[in-house]
Amino acid sequence: MKIIVFLGPPGSGKGTQAARLSQHSGLVHLSTGDLLRTAVKDGSDLGHAADGFMKRGELVPDVILIGLVEHQIAQNLSAAGFIFDGFPRTIPQADGLKQMLKRNGRSVSAAILFKVDSEEVVRRLSARWSCPACGAIYTVIGDNGSISMCEKDSSALTRRHDDDPAVVQNRLAVYEEQTKPIENYYRVESVLREIDAQQTPEEVFKALLQALL
Ligand code: AP5
Ligand code: MG
């Protein structure tokens, strides 16, 4: 079973590349951010617990995330493997994942670090709009971008609450303080691979496939 972890600041392209790699490889794409956003939308207990943290760009407590991921793995035991997009994000989460995998005689195969600078993150996230109905992502440059409706189903496009510029700054700071130490955690385990994520999505995907050889 292949276990791939995607690391990198907000907006570094983890979700974009995980969707692509999942389609290419058949590995299950597990995005903790997407799972939490669905829970918030559904108004579940998990959603109520996570909502405030997400709106502020803070991390949801480790115990909630570890339980959520454990549940997802149990639901997909026959999978060829997983792409963890946005998990782990703290050392306790990395330890939690290690323990979960160890119980089944497994370990992380590769941790991919998507490297991108803060200016590019701000540029990408301030241009991101999405369709609440089908999830399609659009890049709209400028305040009065020409697209306001989904081209597939004509729904009005919306923005993620946490793409507000002040929240993006906080997400970047949280990454530096709480998630960056994981880079070294996986470097020490000899599974860290670094990718220049500032290139086009196609170039990043090529680099990703190369890093996974
Ligand atoms: P999460 O949803 O994981 O957000 P994130 O990691 O902050 O980052 P994004 O999803 O915004 O960016 P991405 O790297 O996926 O990039 P994307 O491909 O979308 O987490 C959200 C919140 O949930 C957290 O703040 C926290 O509260 C909570 N949470 C989640 N996991 C947690 C955990 N493990 N522990 C605790 N709390 C947790 O691309 C971004 C934009 O750029 C898109 O518009 C895209 O089209 C564009 N783009 C992508 N690639 C390129 C490229 N190469 N060139 C130009 N544009 C590009
Ligand atoms: Mg994402």
XYZ file of C-alpha atoms and ligand atoms in Angstrom:
271
model
C 0.000 0.000 0.000
C 1.433 3.379 -1.061
C 1.117 6.172 1.483
C 1.952 9.621 0.118
C 1.854 12.771 2.228
C 1.515 16.215 0.584
C 3.146 19.043 2.529
C 3.290 22.729 1.663
C 1.847 26.118 2.556
C -1.722 27.124 1.721
C -2.153 27.621 -2.015
C 0.923 25.584 -2.932
C -1.190 23.320 -5.164
C -1.640 20.276 -2.908
C -5.315 19.827 -3.782
C -4.797 20.411 -7.511
C -1.974 17.885 -7.739
C -3.596 15.335 -5.404
C -6.714 15.228 -7.607
C -4.508 14.711 -10.650
C -2.347 12.053 -9.050
C -5.399 10.224 -7.750
C -6.845 10.081 -11.263
C -3.517 8.940 -12.655
C -2.710 6.305 -10.014
C -6.011 5.191 -8.459
C -4.752 6.132 -4.973
C -7.460 7.546 -2.668
C -7.255 11.356 -2.310
C -7.868 12.220 1.325
C -8.069 15.988 1.896
C -8.712 16.843 5.537
C -9.620 20.417 4.503
C -12.312 19.130 2.102
C -13.659 16.686 4.724
C -13.889 19.481 7.295
C -15.550 21.909 4.831
C -18.174 19.244 4.006
C -18.785 18.698 7.728
C -19.262 22.461 8.244
C -21.685 22.612 5.297
C -23.646 19.614 6.641
C -23.807 21.146 10.136
C -22.512 17.939 11.768
C -20.889 17.847 15.232
C -17.502 17.702 13.521
C -18.439 20.765 11.459
C -19.524 22.710 14.556
C -16.262 21.824 16.289
C -14.113 22.845 13.293
C -15.888 25.945 11.944
C -14.401 28.674 14.172
C -10.828 27.395 13.818
C -11.141 27.248 10.030
C -12.642 30.743 9.723
C -9.682 32.155 11.672
C -7.140 30.138 9.670
C -6.093 28.195 12.775
C -5.549 24.458 12.995
C -8.397 22.241 14.218
C -7.237 20.292 17.340
C -5.038 17.240 16.721
C -7.331 14.789 18.505
C -10.179 15.621 16.087
C -7.968 15.246 13.022
C -6.373 11.980 14.105
C -9.833 10.486 14.765
C -11.098 11.730 11.398
C -8.185 10.228 9.458
C -8.359 6.930 11.356
C -12.028 6.676 10.398
C -11.282 7.425 6.727
C -8.550 4.781 6.553
C -10.917 2.219 8.114
C -13.524 3.067 5.443
C -11.012 2.442 2.621
C -9.111 -0.643 3.749
C -9.070 -2.184 0.279
C -7.517 0.942 -1.308
C -4.235 0.641 -3.205
C -3.016 3.527 -1.090
C -3.661 7.099 0.004
C -2.614 10.618 -0.877
C -2.891 12.629 2.334
C -3.515 16.250 1.295
C -3.086 18.635 4.239
C -2.451 15.965 6.882
C -0.381 15.699 9.000
C 0.092 19.356 9.921
C 1.699 19.075 13.365
C 4.263 16.743 14.932
C 1.563 15.015 17.084
C -0.448 14.369 13.878
C 2.659 12.947 12.164
C 3.222 10.682 15.181
C -0.484 9.716 15.129
C -0.277 8.754 11.456
C 2.897 6.775 12.090
C 1.188 4.771 14.856
C -1.951 4.128 12.745
C 0.152 2.838 9.857
C 2.480 0.834 12.099
C -0.473 -1.124 13.513
C -1.008 -2.413 9.946
C 2.696 -2.943 9.217
C 2.881 0.144 6.983
C 4.723 3.457 6.836
C 4.803 6.684 4.801
C 6.274 5.934 1.340
C 6.973 9.547 0.358
C 6.335 13.053 1.714
C 6.189 15.613 -1.089
C 6.971 19.222 -0.180
C 5.401 21.772 -2.569
C 7.662 24.833 -2.405
C 6.190 28.213 -3.300
C 6.795 31.756 -2.010
C 4.289 33.807 0.020
C 3.675 36.378 -2.751
C 2.554 33.602 -5.108
C 0.301 32.124 -2.378
C -1.434 35.482 -1.887
C -1.795 35.919 -5.666
C -3.329 32.452 -6.108
C -5.702 32.546 -3.154
C -7.013 36.038 -3.853
C -7.893 34.842 -7.371
C -9.597 31.565 -6.322
C -13.361 31.232 -6.777
C -15.311 27.994 -6.730
C -18.696 26.593 -7.631
C -20.672 25.575 -4.521
C -22.644 23.038 -6.575
C -20.008 21.073 -8.512
C -16.754 22.174 -6.828
C -15.157 23.512 -10.051
C -12.300 25.955 -9.289
C -11.846 29.200 -11.240
C -8.992 31.694 -11.249
C -10.360 35.227 -11.507
C -7.784 38.020 -11.619
C -8.865 41.464 -10.357
C -11.887 42.501 -8.261
C -14.205 42.644 -11.238
C -13.136 39.408 -12.887
C -15.212 38.475 -15.891
C -16.425 35.100 -14.547
C -19.165 35.181 -11.888
C -21.105 32.032 -12.763
C -20.049 28.413 -13.108
C -19.584 27.534 -16.779
C -20.933 24.004 -16.125
C -24.108 24.618 -14.105
C -24.522 28.438 -13.912
C -24.324 28.526 -10.082
C -23.022 31.793 -8.602
C -19.335 31.368 -7.740
C -18.245 31.767 -4.106
C -14.951 32.224 -2.252
C -13.567 30.188 0.627
C -13.992 32.207 3.896
C -10.363 31.510 4.721
C -9.143 33.079 1.443
C -9.802 36.523 2.945
C -6.338 38.264 2.826
C -6.033 38.637 6.633
C -6.883 34.954 7.149
C -4.401 33.922 4.432
C -1.652 35.791 6.371
C -2.623 33.863 9.500
C -2.639 30.520 7.621
C 0.876 31.298 6.354
C 2.054 32.121 9.895
C 0.438 28.941 11.259
C 2.218 26.915 8.561
C 5.598 28.401 9.550
C 5.057 27.811 13.264
C 3.231 24.493 13.435
C 3.599 22.628 10.138
C 7.112 23.485 8.940
C 8.747 21.257 11.594
C 7.197 18.253 9.837
C 9.442 18.894 6.827
C 12.417 17.890 8.943
C 10.486 15.026 10.567
C 10.163 13.359 7.145
C 13.658 14.465 6.045
C 15.078 12.516 8.983
C 13.012 9.494 7.914
C 14.529 9.831 4.385
C 11.141 10.100 2.644
C 11.031 13.877 1.974
C 11.070 14.977 -1.698
C 11.008 18.705 -2.544
C 9.285 20.084 -5.642
C 9.343 23.563 -7.209
C 5.588 24.289 -7.062
C 5.961 27.753 -8.560
C 5.859 26.267 -12.101
C 2.716 25.632 -14.186
C 0.382 22.866 -12.936
C 1.570 20.625 -15.811
C 5.236 21.140 -14.924
C 4.538 20.524 -11.241
C 2.742 17.269 -12.095
C 5.739 16.099 -14.163
C 8.064 16.898 -11.255
C 5.716 15.048 -8.912
C 5.734 11.873 -11.009
C 9.522 12.102 -11.199
C 9.786 12.466 -7.425
C 7.647 9.377 -6.893
C 9.759 7.092 -9.129
P -6.876 23.060 3.617
O -8.122 22.934 2.891
O -5.950 21.898 3.661
O -6.133 24.343 3.062
P -4.595 24.743 2.879
O -3.601 23.687 3.066
O -4.402 25.943 3.730
O -4.449 25.120 1.417
P -5.398 25.209 0.170
O -6.347 24.093 0.110
O -5.917 26.606 0.114
O -4.269 25.124 -0.967
P -3.691 23.881 -1.750
O -2.239 23.725 -1.389
O -4.573 22.703 -1.687
O -3.687 24.512 -3.206
P -4.783 24.364 -4.388
O -4.456 23.181 -5.217
O -6.144 24.489 -3.824
O -7.168 23.486 5.122
C -8.119 24.473 5.426
C -8.305 24.576 6.943
O -8.817 23.328 7.448
C -7.033 24.813 7.761
O -6.709 26.188 7.829
C -7.441 24.245 9.120
O -8.295 25.117 9.795
C -8.259 23.006 8.721
N -7.424 21.803 8.577
C -7.270 21.036 7.430
N -6.426 20.017 7.657
C -6.042 20.125 8.959
C -5.145 19.382 9.773
N -4.473 18.319 9.293
N -4.981 19.771 11.063
C -5.658 20.832 11.569
N -6.512 21.595 10.844
C -6.691 21.245 9.567
O -4.432 25.669 -5.239
C -4.735 26.958 -4.757
C -5.127 27.879 -5.932
O -3.999 28.002 -6.805
C -6.264 27.312 -6.800
O -7.040 28.358 -7.263
C -5.528 26.611 -7.943
O -6.302 26.565 -9.112
C -4.285 27.474 -8.103
N -3.098 26.725 -8.507
C -2.737 25.456 -8.135
N -1.563 25.107 -8.680
C -1.134 26.189 -9.414
C 0.018 26.449 -10.206
N 0.990 25.534 -10.355
N 0.115 27.655 -10.791
C -0.851 28.605 -10.651
N -1.997 28.412 -9.930
C -2.118 27.221 -9.315
Mg -6.311 22.230 -0.572
